[in-house]
XYZ file of C-alpha atoms in Angstrom:
708
model
C 0.068 0.082 -0.072
C 1.220 3.502 -1.022
C 2.512 5.509 2.163
C 2.377 9.195 2.077
C 5.815 9.186 3.763
C 7.035 7.470 0.695
C 5.940 10.317 -1.586
C 8.205 13.183 -2.321
C 7.041 16.431 -4.428
C 9.636 18.202 -6.573
C 9.618 21.290 -9.027
C 10.553 21.322 -12.481
C 12.104 23.849 -14.550
C 12.132 23.523 -18.295
C 9.117 21.651 -18.767
C 7.560 22.812 -22.293
C 4.944 20.699 -23.689
C 2.418 18.238 -22.560
C 3.825 15.336 -24.604
C 7.466 15.989 -22.770
C 5.419 15.786 -19.379
C 4.349 12.473 -20.321
C 7.418 11.156 -21.430
C 9.068 12.554 -18.209
C 6.548 10.856 -16.292
C 7.160 7.487 -17.846
C 11.092 7.879 -17.612
C 10.576 8.642 -13.879
C 8.517 5.657 -13.416
C 10.989 3.378 -14.682
C 13.646 4.631 -11.954
C 14.534 1.530 -9.937
C 12.860 1.727 -6.655
C 10.216 4.223 -8.030
C 6.698 2.832 -7.624
C 4.602 5.503 -8.914
C 5.059 9.120 -10.472
C 2.510 11.942 -11.253
C 3.723 15.083 -13.388
C 1.449 18.291 -12.859
C 2.209 20.109 -16.000
C 0.135 22.833 -15.153
C 2.186 23.625 -11.954
C 5.498 22.315 -13.179
C 5.691 19.577 -10.394
C 6.367 15.787 -9.935
C 5.323 13.583 -7.082
C 7.492 10.663 -6.856
C 6.475 7.477 -4.512
C 9.291 5.216 -3.627
C 13.126 5.865 -3.472
C 14.785 7.957 -6.171
C 17.187 10.751 -5.591
C 17.081 14.338 -7.414
C 19.895 13.467 -9.837
C 18.237 10.372 -10.941
C 14.892 12.302 -11.688
C 16.868 14.935 -13.274
C 18.462 12.395 -15.276
C 14.929 11.113 -16.493
C 14.541 14.614 -17.880
C 17.716 14.982 -19.577
C 15.916 14.814 -22.911
C 14.595 18.026 -22.383
C 17.637 19.488 -20.116
C 14.964 19.631 -17.276
C 16.098 20.951 -13.869
C 14.538 19.322 -10.684
C 14.367 21.050 -7.071
C 12.913 20.139 -3.933
C 9.409 21.695 -3.537
C 10.338 23.545 -0.512
C 13.501 24.958 -1.902
C 13.110 28.595 -2.949
C 12.762 28.812 -7.035
C 15.880 30.515 -8.474
C 15.358 33.318 -10.568
C 16.066 32.081 -14.192
C 18.763 34.177 -15.733
C 17.694 36.289 -18.612
C 18.964 35.151 -21.757
C 19.268 37.163 -24.733
C 17.002 36.413 -27.691
C 19.944 35.490 -30.063
C 21.477 33.011 -27.549
C 18.125 31.398 -26.750
C 17.061 30.673 -30.243
C 20.507 30.908 -31.649
C 20.082 27.366 -33.475
C 16.660 28.375 -35.182
C 18.234 31.768 -35.986
C 21.042 29.924 -37.868
C 18.674 27.412 -39.241
C 16.522 30.324 -40.661
C 19.499 31.908 -42.226
C 20.440 28.835 -44.257
C 16.663 28.382 -45.026
C 16.480 31.738 -46.296
C 19.887 31.066 -48.439
C 18.365 27.714 -49.572
C 15.023 29.598 -50.959
C 17.694 32.363 -52.693
C 19.854 29.363 -54.280
C 16.373 27.788 -55.047
C 15.164 30.632 -57.472
C 18.687 31.426 -58.929
C 19.757 27.924 -59.509
C 16.832 25.507 -59.395
C 15.635 23.022 -57.174
C 18.191 19.986 -58.291
C 21.444 22.132 -57.741
C 23.555 20.601 -55.273
C 24.235 24.101 -53.317
C 20.299 24.619 -53.097
C 20.104 20.789 -51.420
C 23.146 21.481 -49.124
C 21.800 24.867 -47.896
C 18.631 23.242 -47.081
C 19.935 20.379 -45.481
C 22.292 22.454 -43.088
C 19.187 24.063 -42.195
C 17.401 20.975 -41.423
C 20.317 19.449 -39.437
C 21.033 22.785 -37.376
C 17.399 23.558 -36.523
C 16.128 19.908 -36.301
C 18.953 17.796 -34.605
C 17.310 17.831 -31.178
C 13.952 16.750 -32.926
C 15.725 13.870 -34.623
C 17.555 12.508 -31.752
C 14.050 12.489 -29.605
C 12.043 11.372 -32.748
C 14.526 8.352 -33.537
C 14.673 7.339 -30.023
C 11.022 7.365 -29.974
C 10.561 5.364 -32.979
C 12.800 2.693 -31.855
C 10.836 2.364 -28.578
C 7.634 2.570 -30.766
C 6.492 5.610 -28.995
C 4.348 7.920 -31.248
C 4.389 11.375 -30.026
C 4.360 14.530 -32.409
C 8.185 14.794 -32.421
C 8.193 11.006 -33.685
C 5.426 12.032 -36.514
C 7.609 15.321 -37.377
C 10.807 13.089 -37.691
C 9.412 10.834 -40.058
C 7.594 13.531 -41.994
C 11.196 15.755 -42.608
C 13.079 12.393 -43.161
C 10.593 11.268 -45.700
C 10.663 15.127 -47.274
C 14.205 14.722 -47.796
C 14.241 11.163 -49.312
C 11.407 12.312 -51.891
C 13.718 15.313 -52.809
C 11.494 17.907 -51.063
C 14.376 19.430 -49.085
C 12.821 23.003 -49.279
C 9.684 22.054 -47.494
C 11.502 19.870 -45.084
C 13.721 22.618 -44.038
C 10.753 24.979 -43.579
C 8.655 22.329 -41.735
C 11.721 22.372 -39.093
C 11.612 26.247 -38.815
C 7.784 26.267 -38.403
C 7.772 23.552 -36.113
C 9.873 25.288 -33.730
C 8.033 28.382 -33.968
C 5.212 26.329 -32.905
C 6.845 24.856 -29.849
C 7.886 28.359 -28.811
C 4.480 29.434 -28.885
C 3.158 26.369 -26.634
C 6.375 27.207 -24.142
C 5.085 30.742 -24.162
C 1.529 29.903 -23.462
C 1.944 27.656 -20.925
C 4.772 29.913 -19.123
C 1.922 32.850 -19.367
C -0.527 30.361 -17.510
C 2.038 29.428 -14.952
C 2.885 33.176 -14.124
C -0.195 33.802 -11.900
C 1.065 30.754 -9.567
C 4.543 32.250 -9.603
C 3.214 35.999 -8.536
C 1.459 34.062 -5.631
C 4.787 32.374 -4.644
C 6.704 35.736 -4.809
C 4.080 37.369 -2.719
C 5.603 36.741 0.635
C 9.056 37.774 1.900
C 11.758 35.173 2.204
C 13.196 36.984 5.576
C 11.534 38.510 8.457
C 12.673 41.007 11.297
C 12.349 38.880 14.546
C 12.722 40.408 18.293
C 15.102 38.207 20.008
C 15.729 39.326 23.761
C 15.073 42.816 22.490
C 17.135 42.958 19.977
C 16.253 42.933 16.071
C 17.391 39.735 13.834
C 16.848 39.165 10.179
C 15.823 35.391 9.679
C 14.912 33.162 6.766
C 11.067 32.342 7.004
C 12.028 28.739 7.359
C 13.724 29.286 10.514
C 10.911 31.241 12.477
C 8.949 29.054 14.895
C 5.634 29.682 16.319
C 5.572 32.389 19.127
C 8.279 34.010 17.993
C 7.616 37.867 17.729
C 8.197 39.619 14.237
C 8.546 43.217 13.851
C 6.836 44.839 10.632
C 7.907 48.516 9.858
C 5.415 50.571 7.429
C 5.787 49.927 3.857
C 6.643 46.241 4.452
C 5.213 42.856 3.631
C 4.044 40.669 6.102
C 6.267 37.435 6.117
C 4.144 35.024 8.424
C 0.571 34.562 9.731
C 0.247 35.959 13.087
C -1.675 37.792 15.529
C -0.923 41.504 16.436
C 0.190 42.011 19.759
C 1.190 45.870 19.538
C 0.656 48.396 17.172
C -2.350 49.472 14.684
C -1.975 49.709 10.840
C -4.009 49.419 7.380
C -3.098 46.323 5.927
C -3.857 45.737 2.179
C -4.882 42.074 1.919
C -5.281 41.947 -2.075
C -2.893 39.129 -2.387
C -5.287 36.957 -0.421
C -8.725 38.463 -0.798
C -8.361 40.120 -4.482
C -9.590 43.436 -2.400
C -7.331 46.618 -2.912
C -8.992 48.613 -0.074
C -6.784 48.242 3.074
C -8.175 46.810 6.156
C -7.890 48.611 9.719
C -6.030 46.330 12.120
C -5.021 46.548 15.726
C -4.106 44.401 18.767
C -5.649 40.739 18.655
C -6.148 41.052 15.080
C -5.062 38.268 12.673
C -2.627 39.175 9.897
C -1.590 36.981 6.951
C 1.892 36.125 5.164
C 1.920 38.158 1.924
C -0.228 41.145 2.879
C 1.154 44.627 3.079
C 1.679 46.925 6.054
C 0.612 50.471 4.631
C 1.410 52.757 7.733
C 1.894 51.350 10.988
C 4.591 49.765 13.029
C 3.478 46.255 14.150
C 4.618 43.826 16.637
C 3.112 40.468 15.376
C 3.433 36.894 17.406
C 3.800 34.316 14.756
C 1.165 31.412 14.586
C 1.958 29.578 11.803
C 5.150 27.939 10.363
C 5.749 29.125 6.886
C 4.325 25.848 5.001
C 1.042 26.413 6.831
C 0.601 30.009 6.006
C -2.583 30.961 4.243
C -1.077 31.949 1.438
C 1.145 28.714 1.337
C -2.218 26.686 1.484
C -3.733 28.879 -1.339
C -0.544 27.998 -3.579
C -0.631 24.288 -2.723
C -4.472 24.110 -3.454
C -4.292 26.024 -6.931
C -1.279 23.652 -8.057
C -3.331 20.882 -7.022
C -6.222 22.112 -8.669
C -4.405 21.925 -11.933
C -3.508 18.056 -11.450
C -7.095 17.482 -11.494
C -8.441 16.254 -15.049
C -11.589 17.965 -15.889
C -14.275 16.296 -17.798
C -13.152 18.133 -21.074
C -9.555 17.129 -20.402
C -10.212 13.755 -19.694
C -12.273 13.482 -23.132
C -9.238 14.877 -24.779
C -6.891 12.466 -23.233
C -9.040 9.591 -24.190
C -9.687 11.091 -27.715
C -5.692 11.379 -28.389
C -4.965 8.004 -26.994
C -6.849 6.584 -30.170
C -6.265 9.562 -32.651
C -2.388 9.421 -32.934
C -2.491 5.531 -33.978
C -5.418 6.523 -36.284
C -3.530 9.174 -37.967
C -0.433 7.011 -38.563
C -2.631 4.411 -40.046
C -4.461 6.892 -42.479
C -0.969 8.309 -43.370
C 0.373 4.978 -44.263
C -2.973 4.137 -46.254
C -2.793 7.590 -48.120
C 0.875 6.981 -48.778
C 0.591 3.603 -50.213
C -3.134 2.620 -51.489
C -3.219 4.978 -54.648
C 0.138 4.010 -56.064
C -0.614 -0.037 -55.241
C -3.891 -0.158 -56.481
C -4.420 2.972 -58.685
C -0.971 3.035 -60.116
C -0.371 6.754 -59.072
C 3.060 8.238 -58.530
C 4.768 6.893 -55.496
C 6.527 10.228 -54.756
C 3.315 12.385 -55.062
C 1.215 10.036 -52.600
C 4.252 9.244 -50.226
C 4.330 13.250 -49.911
C 0.859 13.109 -49.281
C 1.120 10.699 -46.477
C 3.841 12.744 -44.832
C 1.707 15.722 -44.902
C -1.094 13.648 -43.155
C 1.406 12.852 -40.537
C 2.347 16.644 -39.996
C -1.224 17.785 -40.106
C -2.375 15.056 -37.644
C 0.289 16.132 -34.951
C -1.908 16.358 -31.981
C -0.177 19.232 -29.933
C -2.965 21.879 -30.323
C -5.565 19.267 -29.185
C -3.578 18.089 -26.142
C -3.136 21.782 -24.951
C -6.841 22.923 -25.715
C -8.242 22.171 -22.504
C -5.028 22.330 -19.901
C -3.701 25.746 -20.969
C -7.606 27.335 -20.601
C -8.086 25.326 -17.227
C -4.883 26.535 -15.824
C -5.331 30.184 -16.921
C -8.872 30.408 -15.631
C -7.760 28.985 -12.228
C -4.471 31.400 -11.899
C -7.012 34.439 -12.923
C -9.566 33.187 -10.112
C -6.852 33.239 -7.537
C -5.504 36.623 -8.401
C -9.086 37.936 -7.781
C -9.382 36.012 -4.376
C -11.399 33.147 -5.343
C -9.692 29.779 -4.927
C -11.163 27.068 -7.294
C -9.980 23.615 -6.352
C -9.790 21.741 -9.830
C -10.854 21.870 -13.327
C -13.775 19.519 -12.667
C -15.643 22.337 -10.290
C -14.336 25.094 -12.757
C -16.366 23.388 -15.368
C -19.398 22.447 -13.211
C -19.856 26.148 -11.865
C -20.695 26.983 -15.462
C -23.348 24.491 -15.782
C -25.172 25.421 -12.496
C -28.667 25.909 -12.737
C -29.827 26.626 -9.367
C -28.327 27.992 -6.095
C -28.831 27.671 -2.572
C -27.494 30.403 0.092
C -27.146 29.648 3.916
C -28.447 32.686 5.599
C -26.267 33.208 8.697
C -22.658 34.264 7.679
C -23.619 34.242 4.144
C -26.168 36.579 3.189
C -25.689 38.139 6.442
C -22.577 39.301 8.469
C -22.931 36.400 11.077
C -22.960 38.718 14.239
C -26.224 40.338 15.645
C -26.403 44.203 15.636
C -28.372 46.882 17.506
C -30.202 48.475 14.456
C -33.008 50.199 16.280
C -33.006 52.154 19.839
C -36.410 53.512 20.533
C -36.577 55.565 23.707
C -39.813 56.465 25.757
C -38.501 58.717 28.542
C -34.965 58.440 28.767
C -32.134 59.342 25.813
C -30.298 56.963 23.698
C -27.457 57.381 25.909
C -29.176 56.750 29.036
C -31.030 53.691 27.811
C -27.644 52.264 26.716
C -26.047 53.006 29.625
C -28.568 51.207 31.924
C -28.550 48.192 29.516
C -24.745 48.072 29.499
C -24.986 47.850 33.289
C -27.315 45.169 33.219
C -25.754 43.036 30.181
C -22.385 43.321 31.881
C -23.295 40.301 33.937
C -25.462 38.573 31.215
C -24.288 35.639 29.087
C -27.277 35.969 26.555
C -26.095 35.848 22.966
C -27.555 39.477 22.154
C -25.506 40.927 25.014
C -22.527 41.298 22.927
C -24.087 43.141 20.280
C -25.937 45.684 22.974
C -22.107 46.127 24.724
C -20.834 46.726 21.256
C -23.680 49.577 20.610
C -22.727 50.988 24.036
C -19.327 51.040 23.055
C -19.867 53.069 19.978
C -22.083 55.521 21.736
C -19.251 55.941 24.560
C -21.423 54.673 27.415
C -20.076 51.325 27.737
C -18.015 52.147 30.920
C -20.667 52.810 33.484
C -20.270 53.915 36.983
C -23.480 52.662 38.056
C -23.520 49.938 40.617
C -25.652 46.769 40.245
C -27.249 44.586 42.846
C -29.518 41.565 42.800
C -28.453 40.561 39.350
C -30.996 37.612 38.121
C -31.175 35.834 34.761
C -34.557 34.561 33.850
C -34.148 31.679 31.553
C -35.978 32.064 28.165
C -37.183 35.908 29.102
C -34.662 38.161 30.031
C -32.478 39.782 33.048
C -33.253 42.037 36.005
C -31.235 43.788 38.586
C -31.424 46.864 40.917
C -29.187 49.823 39.891
C -29.033 52.640 42.145
C -31.860 51.195 44.092
C -34.337 50.945 40.872
C -35.461 47.618 39.440
C -34.784 47.184 35.603
C -36.027 44.504 33.422
C -34.746 43.897 29.871
C -36.037 40.865 27.685
C -38.622 39.399 25.355
C -41.805 41.355 24.965
C -43.992 38.099 25.735
C -42.166 38.125 29.391
C -43.562 41.784 29.727
C -47.218 40.779 28.251
C -47.391 37.796 30.550
C -46.655 39.800 33.650
C -49.620 42.188 32.209
C -46.983 45.119 32.519
C -49.157 48.273 32.574
C -47.557 50.228 29.309
C -46.429 47.222 27.157
C -49.640 46.835 24.863
C -49.247 50.688 23.955
C -46.105 49.642 22.219
C -47.663 46.651 20.256
C -47.584 48.392 16.863
C -43.821 49.545 17.429
C -42.879 45.944 18.306
C -44.702 44.051 15.610
C -42.945 46.344 12.971
C -39.625 45.542 14.451
C -40.509 41.786 14.322
C -41.808 42.007 11.105
C -38.618 43.351 9.861
C -36.755 39.876 11.034
C -35.405 41.439 14.216
C -35.129 40.412 17.655
C -36.878 42.905 20.079
C -35.818 43.665 23.622
C -37.992 45.588 25.851
C -36.570 47.543 28.764
C -38.476 48.800 31.798
C -39.102 48.995 35.398
C -41.817 47.345 37.153
C -44.388 50.318 36.291
C -43.016 52.022 33.100
C -41.464 51.139 29.827
C -38.327 53.061 29.010
C -37.227 51.804 25.819
C -37.269 49.246 23.151
C -34.359 47.721 21.057
C -34.031 46.037 17.678
C -31.351 43.497 16.897
C -30.592 41.650 13.875
C -28.000 39.765 12.020
C -27.408 42.363 9.453
C -27.635 41.697 5.529
C -24.289 41.963 3.988
C -24.176 44.855 1.618
C -23.425 42.857 -1.288
C -25.856 40.152 -0.721
C -28.816 42.154 -2.717
C -26.599 43.152 -5.643
C -25.199 39.667 -5.941
C -28.865 38.115 -6.092
C -29.636 40.797 -8.770
C -26.532 40.011 -10.896
C -27.233 36.217 -10.698
C -30.674 36.644 -11.895
C -29.571 38.943 -14.691
C -26.916 36.016 -15.768
C -29.908 33.723 -16.149
C -29.789 31.844 -12.466
C -33.432 31.954 -11.717
C -33.696 29.124 -9.110
C -32.616 30.815 -5.883
C -33.045 29.357 -2.461
C -32.270 30.503 1.062
C -31.929 27.681 3.893
C -31.810 28.907 7.405
C -32.329 27.276 10.796
C -34.056 30.775 11.939
C -37.495 31.311 12.574
C -39.983 32.076 9.709
C -40.724 35.506 10.264
C -37.032 36.629 10.218
C -36.265 34.229 7.342
C -38.977 35.662 5.157
C -37.729 39.348 6.067
C -34.277 38.559 5.145
C -35.479 36.756 1.650
C -37.608 39.748 1.000
C -34.730 42.239 1.267
C -32.360 40.415 -0.792
C -35.083 39.301 -3.469
C -35.082 35.512 -2.762
C -38.400 34.172 -3.023
C -37.992 30.681 -2.282
C -36.829 30.298 1.335
C -36.832 27.423 3.963
C -36.584 28.182 7.402
C -36.164 25.975 10.760
C -33.888 23.832 9.039
C -31.531 21.513 10.982
C -28.058 20.495 9.440
C -29.472 17.149 8.450
C -32.596 19.299 7.200
C -30.252 21.130 4.714
C -28.618 18.148 3.567
C -31.606 16.457 2.681
C -33.155 19.576 1.038
C -29.757 19.896 -1.047
C -30.363 16.402 -2.363
C -33.800 17.178 -3.290
C -32.649 20.308 -5.236
C -30.027 18.463 -6.979
C -32.315 15.896 -8.388
C -34.700 18.370 -9.421
C -32.319 20.925 -11.141
C -29.171 18.409 -12.188
C -26.338 20.849 -11.360
C -26.863 22.891 -8.347
C -24.390 25.118 -6.046
C -24.896 25.651 -2.286
C -23.006 28.679 -0.821
C -22.424 28.520 3.250
C -19.732 29.383 5.632
C -17.729 26.280 5.385
C -18.190 25.582 9.264
C -21.594 24.045 10.059
C -22.666 23.788 6.363
C -20.119 21.287 5.519
C -22.651 18.333 4.849
C -24.614 20.349 2.401
C -21.536 21.871 0.747
C -20.244 18.253 0.171
C -23.837 17.020 -1.142
C -23.942 19.914 -3.714
C -22.530 19.732 -7.382
C -20.287 22.595 -6.118
C -19.876 23.944 -2.657
C -18.857 27.410 -2.025
C -17.376 28.631 1.108
C -17.220 32.127 2.348
C -13.661 31.639 2.853
C -12.651 34.573 5.523
C -8.924 34.740 4.673
C -7.431 32.224 7.004
C -10.315 30.175 7.577
C -8.899 26.390 7.196
C -12.518 25.154 7.425
C -13.449 26.748 4.237
C -10.389 25.907 2.452
C -10.735 22.237 3.235
C -14.493 21.602 3.027
C -15.640 23.740 0.094
C -14.842 23.076 -3.837
C -14.695 26.874 -4.349
C -13.585 29.453 -1.507
C -14.582 33.356 -1.641
C -11.170 34.321 0.066
C -12.382 37.899 1.052
C -15.923 36.922 2.323
C -17.141 38.697 -0.568
C -20.198 37.618 -2.353
C -19.968 39.555 -5.086
C -17.102 37.246 -6.440
C -19.820 34.862 -7.136
C -21.192 36.388 -10.330
C -17.550 36.735 -11.381
C -16.592 33.223 -10.602
C -19.639 31.943 -12.946
C -18.655 34.532 -15.804
C -15.357 33.262 -15.654
C -16.390 29.419 -15.698
C -18.842 29.984 -18.294
C -16.212 31.658 -20.612
C -13.657 28.706 -19.887
C -16.149 26.267 -20.740
C -17.072 28.209 -23.893
C -13.341 28.543 -24.722
C -12.577 24.753 -24.225
C -15.357 23.934 -26.570
C -13.753 26.394 -29.079
C -10.325 25.199 -28.366
C -11.284 21.618 -29.272
C -13.241 22.726 -32.253
C -10.318 24.802 -33.652
C -7.605 22.031 -33.083
C -9.929 19.603 -34.762
C -11.657 21.760 -37.450
C -8.253 22.661 -38.773
C -7.252 19.334 -39.190
C -10.044 18.060 -40.866
C -10.161 20.857 -43.242
C -6.364 20.023 -44.320
C -6.892 16.338 -44.376
C -9.760 16.943 -46.762
C -7.530 18.429 -49.198
C -5.688 14.970 -49.646
C -8.767 14.032 -51.715
C -7.865 16.206 -54.896
C -4.082 15.621 -53.923
C -3.667 19.584 -52.787
C -2.337 18.790 -49.252
C 1.448 20.208 -49.036
C 3.874 20.257 -46.052
C 3.555 23.812 -46.242
C -0.290 23.716 -45.575
C 0.138 20.763 -43.015
C 2.464 22.855 -40.615
C 0.389 25.976 -41.160
C -2.778 23.957 -40.127
C -0.795 22.629 -37.314
C 0.802 25.599 -36.100
C -2.310 27.596 -36.879
C -4.125 25.253 -34.477
C -1.621 25.957 -31.905
C -1.728 29.460 -32.216
C -5.568 29.889 -32.118
C -5.844 27.640 -29.168
C -2.964 29.591 -27.264
C -4.450 33.227 -27.930
C -8.038 31.988 -27.568
C -6.996 30.515 -24.015
C -5.152 33.601 -22.818
C -8.407 35.616 -23.356
C -9.276 33.994 -19.828
C -6.816 36.519 -18.197
C -8.889 39.123 -19.435
C -12.075 38.146 -17.378
C -12.356 40.692 -14.719
C -14.256 41.184 -11.504
C -16.721 43.822 -12.599
C -17.177 45.040 -9.006
C -13.686 46.260 -8.327
């Protein structure tokens, strides 16, 4: 049985194409002592199970000069190589190609000079291709380099030296395009990896010392000066500052933070001097988890990618068979010219190269997931990226999702006292209470500046399910539910019936405050709706998602009030976690593909049962990162329409890519019938498909969060 301890993950530098990745994976699997290996092409990583050192793994990638390093090692900056050095052989090959064509027009196709110039161009530009292709041919491994090698050698044998040399150059351009496209797509991960500083200033016995982040331990005190990035997750123990959390949440507006507030690695200290107690090791920081999950997401095979992989498995042998039949059937059975039809067969091989098809899906998925991560949305795999685009219905949890998750005092109505006096009395009473609404009242009193009261309280009593009472300065005060006052037939409470009903109909909990003979005020308290909830629901409806539900354990009246305010008609209240789970299953059966949006803590069963579970990620919430398929890292519902737009765009682009890569090949292959297919057309069809797929996928980088 495979043990996790045996699995090691390494980073790869120089991985340029999907076929190279597959070959590298097979080579690593063949290393003695290795039981399994998996290459994540999108993230440029390899997971190796078994015993193998870095030198052996690097040797397995020698065919493409791959460099391998431990996952935790800092990635060295690749030296900037001048263009003429990086593509030196191609440039030299191109010069000989131009000279060859000049000789072709001046001295003719058959002239020795023409042939020599084209031959040099082929050898200089394609010797690496030939070595790989011939080795593959010996092992009967038919990838695109094998097919290209056969085609170019065949072109030389039948005397088409010019076209063979041109194919070499165009193939080099095609490979460069593929490398560029993957590098562009991986840039989002590299930008995340470079977000956090590699060193931090630590206070040791009162003295400042610069340490590498890998040497920092939990409990160390980190000094963060204005204008510096925070290197580790931690809790502020001294100081106050505005922190930009754009790297994690995607939000550019700084957040004010003070003592006891959490800060995260990779975020930026705008203006204050902070002393931070480190709470996580470098490999456990929120940004590290996000990077890890994004990389793992790219290793997941999305449905479209699985289809392409399966299709390509049968497609390549089919192309070889078709090419062989094209080259042999007309001369053997119809008496046609061997040279002409061998040439046509070689052109079929070239046009059939599956490179565009192979990258059609992964490049779109990598680009979309990277774009989402930069905008504060963590999508855990291509399968979820595609599923989001198919969503027909969405169910929202209420508390912590549509609402802020903490009760707030929304209304203070006084009868005889001022607001300050009423809140001062309540702050004194609630100072000894454990009631869930007490913190909301004390918070309101703090905002009004009357929380620190000098009143003395005696004979405090908490009446379960009703409220609290105590004597303050010799006067008995009660604070609790309207029913408590009604049941005790308080002389004034019935006069306030209309006010109380208005607050309750708005989904608010009502607290009545009074003495035995008079009412002095009433408070309305509610878990307030997020500012973004109503606009998000409106955006979703405009996008065509009409089936929206709200699921809550709260009472009918509060649930209906919240549903009405955010414009969700289908509200289910009084639900226990198991009721939510059952209801989600019913909705999935009814609508086929549905999404559940929750806070990632008590909604885990419902999130798991939905087609896609989306958690309000609240930067640093481990539960959200672990339980959901998608996490909104800034606790921002406005990211939901953006995620759905991005997913729909990705789905459309994947379909377009597959259509482009297959359509161009089919059109080119049809030219075989009249005998019009040339190596020129074949390579342009292959390169054109790769270029179209690349540029089309990179359009996903332009999908923006409209709310920003």
